[in-house]
Amino acid sequence: MAQDPILVLTTGGTIDKQYFDALSEYQIGDTVIARLLEVARVTQPFEIAEVLRKDSLQLDDADRTTIAARVAAAEPSRIVITHGTDTMTETARALAAIPGKTIVLVGALAPARFAESDAPFNLGMAFACAQVAPPGVYITMNGTVFPALETVKDRAKGAFVLRD
């Protein structure tokens, strides 16, 4: 197994949201990704770089162009992108034309700071996928690796599923 570093690009989303008190709304704070990887005792080399700090519903085409440019210019060929789940598939489409890279988008349905968050598990799946999957764009959510361009978020189920 190659030990080339995995580049983790953070863009915001629920995975990095925090909540201050009953009168506050969720806000995207500093990323917790380094802490999650530390707690998990990850030995695979990695780098973390912040690209954006936005809820995915606030992302626009210019933001997706910025994300795609960072991925295309990155030296590592294995990239994990933390991203809000609402528009994750739109960003995946913007990344689809980038050749020679294994790109894994990952998020959470509950903030990583919450005890019962899916974030650590999803991030672990993303790291595993980035290490073994061939070049392409993937989404790791709900214990599944999805081909990103064939995936949708099913809001009624609260899960990602393959497109019909």
JSON list of C-alpha atoms in Angstrom, two decimals:
[
{"chain": "A", "resi": 1, "resn": "MET", "atom": "CA", "xyz": [0.00, 0.00, 0.00]},
{"chain": "A", "resi": 2, "resn": "ALA", "atom": "CA", "xyz": [1.44, 3.37, -1.00]},
{"chain": "A", "resi": 3, "resn": "GLN", "atom": "CA", "xyz": [2.31, 5.81, 1.73]},
{"chain": "A", "resi": 4, "resn": "ASP", "atom": "CA", "xyz": [1.95, 8.96, -0.34]},
{"chain": "A", "resi": 5, "resn": "PRO", "atom": "CA", "xyz": [0.08, 11.56, 1.70]},
{"chain": "A", "resi": 6, "resn": "ILE", "atom": "CA", "xyz": [-3.65, 12.01, 1.42]},
{"chain": "A", "resi": 7, "resn": "LEU", "atom": "CA", "xyz": [-4.60, 15.64, 0.96]},
{"chain": "A", "resi": 8, "resn": "VAL", "atom": "CA", "xyz": [-7.65, 16.62, 3.00]},
{"chain": "A", "resi": 9, "resn": "LEU", "atom": "CA", "xyz": [-9.36, 19.75, 1.71]},
{"chain": "A", "resi": 10, "resn": "THR", "atom": "CA", "xyz": [-11.96, 21.24, 4.04]},
{"chain": "A", "resi": 11, "resn": "THR", "atom": "CA", "xyz": [-14.88, 23.26, 2.70]},
{"chain": "A", "resi": 12, "resn": "GLY", "atom": "CA", "xyz": [-17.16, 23.51, 5.73]},
{"chain": "A", "resi": 13, "resn": "GLY", "atom": "CA", "xyz": [-20.52, 21.79, 6.03]},
{"chain": "A", "resi": 14, "resn": "THR", "atom": "CA", "xyz": [-22.16, 20.08, 8.97]},
{"chain": "A", "resi": 15, "resn": "ILE", "atom": "CA", "xyz": [-19.04, 18.07, 9.80]},
{"chain": "A", "resi": 16, "resn": "ASP", "atom": "CA", "xyz": [-17.45, 21.30, 11.12]},
{"chain": "A", "resi": 17, "resn": "LYS", "atom": "CA", "xyz": [-20.53, 23.01, 12.55]},
{"chain": "A", "resi": 18, "resn": "GLN", "atom": "CA", "xyz": [-20.74, 24.06, 16.17]},
{"chain": "A", "resi": 19, "resn": "TYR", "atom": "CA", "xyz": [-23.57, 25.24, 18.37]},
{"chain": "A", "resi": 20, "resn": "PHE", "atom": "CA", "xyz": [-23.08, 27.79, 21.11]},
{"chain": "A", "resi": 21, "resn": "ASP", "atom": "CA", "xyz": [-26.35, 27.88, 23.07]},
{"chain": "A", "resi": 22, "resn": "ALA", "atom": "CA", "xyz": [-30.12, 27.55, 22.77]},
{"chain": "A", "resi": 23, "resn": "LEU", "atom": "CA", "xyz": [-30.39, 31.06, 21.30]},
{"chain": "A", "resi": 24, "resn": "SER", "atom": "CA", "xyz": [-27.73, 30.46, 18.63]},
{"chain": "A", "resi": 25, "resn": "GLU", "atom": "CA", "xyz": [-27.78, 28.90, 15.21]},
{"chain": "A", "resi": 26, "resn": "TYR", "atom": "CA", "xyz": [-25.23, 26.39, 14.03]},
{"chain": "A", "resi": 27, "resn": "GLN", "atom": "CA", "xyz": [-22.08, 28.01, 12.69]},
{"chain": "A", "resi": 28, "resn": "ILE", "atom": "CA", "xyz": [-19.15, 26.53, 10.84]},
{"chain": "A", "resi": 29, "resn": "GLY", "atom": "CA", "xyz": [-16.10, 26.80, 13.06]},
{"chain": "A", "resi": 30, "resn": "ASP", "atom": "CA", "xyz": [-12.50, 25.75, 12.81]},
{"chain": "A", "resi": 31, "resn": "THR", "atom": "CA", "xyz": [-12.18, 22.32, 11.30]},
{"chain": "A", "resi": 32, "resn": "VAL", "atom": "CA", "xyz": [-12.08, 19.33, 13.64]},
{"chain": "A", "resi": 33, "resn": "ILE", "atom": "CA", "xyz": [-10.61, 17.01, 11.03]},
{"chain": "A", "resi": 34, "resn": "ALA", "atom": "CA", "xyz": [-7.06, 17.01, 12.48]},
{"chain": "A", "resi": 35, "resn": "ARG", "atom": "CA", "xyz": [-8.47, 16.10, 15.90]},
{"chain": "A", "resi": 36, "resn": "LEU", "atom": "CA", "xyz": [-10.62, 13.28, 14.48]},
{"chain": "A", "resi": 37, "resn": "LEU", "atom": "CA", "xyz": [-7.59, 11.82, 12.72]},
{"chain": "A", "resi": 38, "resn": "GLU", "atom": "CA", "xyz": [-5.49, 12.17, 15.86]},
{"chain": "A", "resi": 39, "resn": "VAL", "atom": "CA", "xyz": [-8.09, 10.40, 18.01]},
{"chain": "A", "resi": 40, "resn": "ALA", "atom": "CA", "xyz": [-8.32, 7.64, 15.40]},
{"chain": "A", "resi": 41, "resn": "ARG", "atom": "CA", "xyz": [-4.51, 7.25, 15.52]},
{"chain": "A", "resi": 42, "resn": "VAL", "atom": "CA", "xyz": [-4.22, 7.55, 11.75]},
{"chain": "A", "resi": 43, "resn": "THR", "atom": "CA", "xyz": [-0.71, 6.67, 10.63]},
{"chain": "A", "resi": 44, "resn": "GLN", "atom": "CA", "xyz": [-1.29, 7.20, 6.92]},
{"chain": "A", "resi": 45, "resn": "PRO", "atom": "CA", "xyz": [0.49, 10.46, 6.04]},
{"chain": "A", "resi": 46, "resn": "PHE", "atom": "CA", "xyz": [-1.90, 13.33, 5.40]},
{"chain": "A", "resi": 47, "resn": "GLU", "atom": "CA", "xyz": [-2.04, 17.08, 4.90]},
{"chain": "A", "resi": 48, "resn": "ILE", "atom": "CA", "xyz": [-5.01, 19.32, 5.70]},
{"chain": "A", "resi": 49, "resn": "ALA", "atom": "CA", "xyz": [-5.80, 22.55, 3.87]},
{"chain": "A", "resi": 50, "resn": "GLU", "atom": "CA", "xyz": [-8.85, 24.78, 4.24]},
{"chain": "A", "resi": 51, "resn": "VAL", "atom": "CA", "xyz": [-10.42, 25.85, 0.95]},
{"chain": "A", "resi": 52, "resn": "LEU", "atom": "CA", "xyz": [-13.72, 27.28, 2.18]},
{"chain": "A", "resi": 53, "resn": "ARG", "atom": "CA", "xyz": [-15.75, 27.54, 5.37]},
{"chain": "A", "resi": 54, "resn": "LYS", "atom": "CA", "xyz": [-19.35, 27.45, 4.13]},
{"chain": "A", "resi": 55, "resn": "ASP", "atom": "CA", "xyz": [-22.56, 25.53, 4.44]},
{"chain": "A", "resi": 56, "resn": "SER", "atom": "CA", "xyz": [-22.92, 23.63, 1.18]},
{"chain": "A", "resi": 57, "resn": "LEU", "atom": "CA", "xyz": [-26.22, 25.39, 0.47]},
{"chain": "A", "resi": 58, "resn": "GLN", "atom": "CA", "xyz": [-24.18, 28.60, 0.22]},
{"chain": "A", "resi": 59, "resn": "LEU", "atom": "CA", "xyz": [-21.71, 27.19, -2.31]},
{"chain": "A", "resi": 60, "resn": "ASP", "atom": "CA", "xyz": [-21.96, 28.56, -5.83]},
{"chain": "A", "resi": 61, "resn": "ASP", "atom": "CA", "xyz": [-20.28, 27.80, -9.15]},
{"chain": "A", "resi": 62, "resn": "ALA", "atom": "CA", "xyz": [-17.34, 30.07, -8.32]},
{"chain": "A", "resi": 63, "resn": "ASP", "atom": "CA", "xyz": [-16.76, 28.09, -5.11]},
{"chain": "A", "resi": 64, "resn": "ARG", "atom": "CA", "xyz": [-16.89, 24.80, -7.03]},
{"chain": "A", "resi": 65, "resn": "THR", "atom": "CA", "xyz": [-14.40, 26.21, -9.54]},
{"chain": "A", "resi": 66, "resn": "THR", "atom": "CA", "xyz": [-12.11, 27.10, -6.62]},
{"chain": "A", "resi": 67, "resn": "ILE", "atom": "CA", "xyz": [-12.40, 23.58, -5.19]},
{"chain": "A", "resi": 68, "resn": "ALA", "atom": "CA", "xyz": [-11.74, 21.99, -8.59]},
{"chain": "A", "resi": 69, "resn": "ALA", "atom": "CA", "xyz": [-8.71, 24.23, -9.17]},
{"chain": "A", "resi": 70, "resn": "ARG", "atom": "CA", "xyz": [-7.23, 23.22, -5.78]},
{"chain": "A", "resi": 71, "resn": "VAL", "atom": "CA", "xyz": [-7.75, 19.55, -6.59]},
{"chain": "A", "resi": 72, "resn": "ALA", "atom": "CA", "xyz": [-6.31, 19.83, -10.10]},
{"chain": "A", "resi": 73, "resn": "ALA", "atom": "CA", "xyz": [-3.24, 21.74, -8.86]},
{"chain": "A", "resi": 74, "resn": "ALA", "atom": "CA", "xyz": [-2.58, 19.44, -5.90]},
{"chain": "A", "resi": 75, "resn": "GLU", "atom": "CA", "xyz": [0.52, 17.30, -6.01]},
{"chain": "A", "resi": 76, "resn": "PRO", "atom": "CA", "xyz": [-1.05, 14.35, -4.13]},
{"chain": "A", "resi": 77, "resn": "SER", "atom": "CA", "xyz": [-3.21, 12.12, -6.29]},
{"chain": "A", "resi": 78, "resn": "ARG", "atom": "CA", "xyz": [-5.40, 10.96, -3.38]},
{"chain": "A", "resi": 79, "resn": "ILE", "atom": "CA", "xyz": [-7.69, 13.65, -2.04]},
{"chain": "A", "resi": 80, "resn": "VAL", "atom": "CA", "xyz": [-10.43, 13.68, 0.60]},
{"chain": "A", "resi": 81, "resn": "ILE", "atom": "CA", "xyz": [-12.79, 16.67, 0.59]},
{"chain": "A", "resi": 82, "resn": "THR", "atom": "CA", "xyz": [-14.97, 17.42, 3.59]},
{"chain": "A", "resi": 83, "resn": "HIS", "atom": "CA", "xyz": [-18.19, 18.93, 2.33]},
{"chain": "A", "resi": 84, "resn": "GLY", "atom": "CA", "xyz": [-21.76, 19.64, 3.36]},
{"chain": "A", "resi": 85, "resn": "THR", "atom": "CA", "xyz": [-24.16, 16.93, 2.24]},
{"chain": "A", "resi": 86, "resn": "ASP", "atom": "CA", "xyz": [-26.82, 19.12, 0.61]},
{"chain": "A", "resi": 87, "resn": "THR", "atom": "CA", "xyz": [-24.80, 19.93, -2.52]},
{"chain": "A", "resi": 88, "resn": "MET", "atom": "CA", "xyz": [-22.05, 17.32, -2.35]},
{"chain": "A", "resi": 89, "resn": "THR", "atom": "CA", "xyz": [-23.18, 15.70, -5.60]},
{"chain": "A", "resi": 90, "resn": "GLU", "atom": "CA", "xyz": [-23.03, 19.06, -7.43]},
{"chain": "A", "resi": 91, "resn": "THR", "atom": "CA", "xyz": [-19.42, 19.52, -6.37]},
{"chain": "A", "resi": 92, "resn": "ALA", "atom": "CA", "xyz": [-18.68, 15.93, -7.42]},
{"chain": "A", "resi": 93, "resn": "ARG", "atom": "CA", "xyz": [-19.89, 16.78, -10.94]},
{"chain": "A", "resi": 94, "resn": "ALA", "atom": "CA", "xyz": [-17.54, 19.78, -10.99]},
{"chain": "A", "resi": 95, "resn": "LEU", "atom": "CA", "xyz": [-14.62, 17.46, -10.14]},
{"chain": "A", "resi": 96, "resn": "ALA", "atom": "CA", "xyz": [-15.45, 14.66, -12.59]},
{"chain": "A", "resi": 97, "resn": "ALA", "atom": "CA", "xyz": [-13.23, 15.91, -15.42]},
{"chain": "A", "resi": 98, "resn": "ILE", "atom": "CA", "xyz": [-10.03, 15.96, -13.32]},
{"chain": "A", "resi": 99, "resn": "PRO", "atom": "CA", "xyz": [-7.92, 13.01, -14.51]},
{"chain": "A", "resi": 100, "resn": "GLY", "atom": "CA", "xyz": [-5.56, 10.77, -12.56]},
{"chain": "A", "resi": 101, "resn": "LYS", "atom": "CA", "xyz": [-6.81, 11.53, -9.05]},
{"chain": "A", "resi": 102, "resn": "THR", "atom": "CA", "xyz": [-8.83, 9.57, -6.52]},
{"chain": "A", "resi": 103, "resn": "ILE", "atom": "CA", "xyz": [-11.20, 12.16, -5.06]},
{"chain": "A", "resi": 104, "resn": "VAL", "atom": "CA", "xyz": [-13.44, 11.26, -2.12]},
{"chain": "A", "resi": 105, "resn": "LEU", "atom": "CA", "xyz": [-16.12, 13.61, -0.83]},
{"chain": "A", "resi": 106, "resn": "VAL", "atom": "CA", "xyz": [-17.28, 13.07, 2.73]},
{"chain": "A", "resi": 107, "resn": "GLY", "atom": "CA", "xyz": [-19.54, 14.83, 5.19]},
{"chain": "A", "resi": 108, "resn": "ALA", "atom": "CA", "xyz": [-21.75, 14.19, 8.16]},
{"chain": "A", "resi": 109, "resn": "LEU", "atom": "CA", "xyz": [-25.42, 14.39, 8.98]},
{"chain": "A", "resi": 110, "resn": "ALA", "atom": "CA", "xyz": [-24.54, 15.52, 12.53]},
{"chain": "A", "resi": 111, "resn": "PRO", "atom": "CA", "xyz": [-21.63, 17.79, 13.52]},
{"chain": "A", "resi": 112, "resn": "ALA", "atom": "CA", "xyz": [-18.39, 15.99, 14.42]},
{"chain": "A", "resi": 113, "resn": "ARG", "atom": "CA", "xyz": [-18.48, 17.74, 17.80]},
{"chain": "A", "resi": 114, "resn": "PHE", "atom": "CA", "xyz": [-21.63, 15.75, 18.72]},
{"chain": "A", "resi": 115, "resn": "ALA", "atom": "CA", "xyz": [-21.17, 12.46, 20.57]},
{"chain": "A", "resi": 116, "resn": "GLU", "atom": "CA", "xyz": [-23.42, 10.54, 18.21]},
{"chain": "A", "resi": 117, "resn": "SER", "atom": "CA", "xyz": [-22.06, 11.97, 14.97]},
{"chain": "A", "resi": 118, "resn": "ASP", "atom": "CA", "xyz": [-21.45, 9.89, 11.88]},
{"chain": "A", "resi": 119, "resn": "ALA", "atom": "CA", "xyz": [-18.42, 12.08, 11.08]},
{"chain": "A", "resi": 120, "resn": "PRO", "atom": "CA", "xyz": [-15.59, 9.87, 12.43]},
{"chain": "A", "resi": 121, "resn": "PHE", "atom": "CA", "xyz": [-16.89, 6.76, 10.71]},
{"chain": "A", "resi": 122, "resn": "ASN", "atom": "CA", "xyz": [-17.49, 8.60, 7.43]},
{"chain": "A", "resi": 123, "resn": "LEU", "atom": "CA", "xyz": [-14.03, 10.15, 7.53]},
{"chain": "A", "resi": 124, "resn": "GLY", "atom": "CA", "xyz": [-12.46, 6.74, 8.16]},
{"chain": "A", "resi": 125, "resn": "MET", "atom": "CA", "xyz": [-14.33, 5.34, 5.17]},
{"chain": "A", "resi": 126, "resn": "ALA", "atom": "CA", "xyz": [-13.08, 8.25, 3.05]},
{"chain": "A", "resi": 127, "resn": "PHE", "atom": "CA", "xyz": [-9.47, 7.56, 4.06]},
{"chain": "A", "resi": 128, "resn": "ALA", "atom": "CA", "xyz": [-9.82, 3.88, 3.21]},
{"chain": "A", "resi": 129, "resn": "CYS", "atom": "CA", "xyz": [-11.48, 4.65, -0.11]},
{"chain": "A", "resi": 130, "resn": "ALA", "atom": "CA", "xyz": [-8.77, 7.17, -1.04]},
{"chain": "A", "resi": 131, "resn": "GLN", "atom": "CA", "xyz": [-6.11, 4.52, -0.43]},
{"chain": "A", "resi": 132, "resn": "VAL", "atom": "CA", "xyz": [-7.59, 1.70, -2.49]},
{"chain": "A", "resi": 133, "resn": "ALA", "atom": "CA", "xyz": [-9.99, 3.08, -5.10]},
{"chain": "A", "resi": 134, "resn": "PRO", "atom": "CA", "xyz": [-8.83, 3.75, -8.65]},
{"chain": "A", "resi": 135, "resn": "PRO", "atom": "CA", "xyz": [-8.87, 7.32, -9.95]},
{"chain": "A", "resi": 136, "resn": "GLY", "atom": "CA", "xyz": [-12.37, 8.80, -10.01]},
{"chain": "A", "resi": 137, "resn": "VAL", "atom": "CA", "xyz": [-14.80, 10.69, -7.81]},
{"chain": "A", "resi": 138, "resn": "TYR", "atom": "CA", "xyz": [-16.49, 8.97, -4.87]},
{"chain": "A", "resi": 139, "resn": "ILE", "atom": "CA", "xyz": [-18.79, 9.81, -1.97]},
{"chain": "A", "resi": 140, "resn": "THR", "atom": "CA", "xyz": [-18.44, 7.92, 1.33]},
{"chain": "A", "resi": 141, "resn": "MET", "atom": "CA", "xyz": [-21.52, 8.19, 3.51]},
{"chain": "A", "resi": 142, "resn": "ASN", "atom": "CA", "xyz": [-23.74, 5.82, 5.46]},
{"chain": "A", "resi": 143, "resn": "GLY", "atom": "CA", "xyz": [-21.15, 3.02, 5.50]},
{"chain": "A", "resi": 144, "resn": "THR", "atom": "CA", "xyz": [-21.04, 2.91, 1.71]},
{"chain": "A", "resi": 145, "resn": "VAL", "atom": "CA", "xyz": [-18.67, 4.00, -1.03]},
{"chain": "A", "resi": 146, "resn": "PHE", "atom": "CA", "xyz": [-20.70, 5.49, -3.86]},
{"chain": "A", "resi": 147, "resn": "PRO", "atom": "CA", "xyz": [-19.63, 6.36, -7.39]},
{"chain": "A", "resi": 148, "resn": "ALA", "atom": "CA", "xyz": [-20.29, 10.10, -7.01]},
{"chain": "A", "resi": 149, "resn": "LEU", "atom": "CA", "xyz": [-21.94, 10.70, -10.38]},
{"chain": "A", "resi": 150, "resn": "GLU", "atom": "CA", "xyz": [-24.48, 7.95, -9.73]},
{"chain": "A", "resi": 151, "resn": "THR", "atom": "CA", "xyz": [-25.49, 9.14, -6.27]},
{"chain": "A", "resi": 152, "resn": "VAL", "atom": "CA", "xyz": [-28.18, 11.37, -4.78]},
{"chain": "A", "resi": 153, "resn": "LYS", "atom": "CA", "xyz": [-29.06, 12.45, -1.28]},
{"chain": "A", "resi": 154, "resn": "ASP", "atom": "CA", "xyz": [-32.46, 11.01, -0.35]},
{"chain": "A", "resi": 155, "resn": "ARG", "atom": "CA", "xyz": [-33.75, 13.52, 2.16]},
{"chain": "A", "resi": 156, "resn": "ALA", "atom": "CA", "xyz": [-36.71, 11.36, 3.18]},
{"chain": "A", "resi": 157, "resn": "LYS", "atom": "CA", "xyz": [-34.39, 8.48, 4.12]},
{"chain": "A", "resi": 158, "resn": "GLY", "atom": "CA", "xyz": [-31.69, 10.76, 5.51]},
{"chain": "A", "resi": 159, "resn": "ALA", "atom": "CA", "xyz": [-29.12, 8.86, 3.45]},
{"chain": "A", "resi": 160, "resn": "PHE", "atom": "CA", "xyz": [-27.25, 8.79, 0.18]},
{"chain": "A", "resi": 161, "resn": "VAL", "atom": "CA", "xyz": [-28.48, 6.28, -2.39]},
{"chain": "A", "resi": 162, "resn": "LEU", "atom": "CA", "xyz": [-27.73, 5.29, -5.94]},
{"chain": "A", "resi": 163, "resn": "ARG", "atom": "CA", "xyz": [-29.66, 7.27, -8.52]},
{"chain": "A", "resi": 164, "resn": "ASP", "atom": "CA", "xyz": [-32.61, 5.35, -10.02]}
]
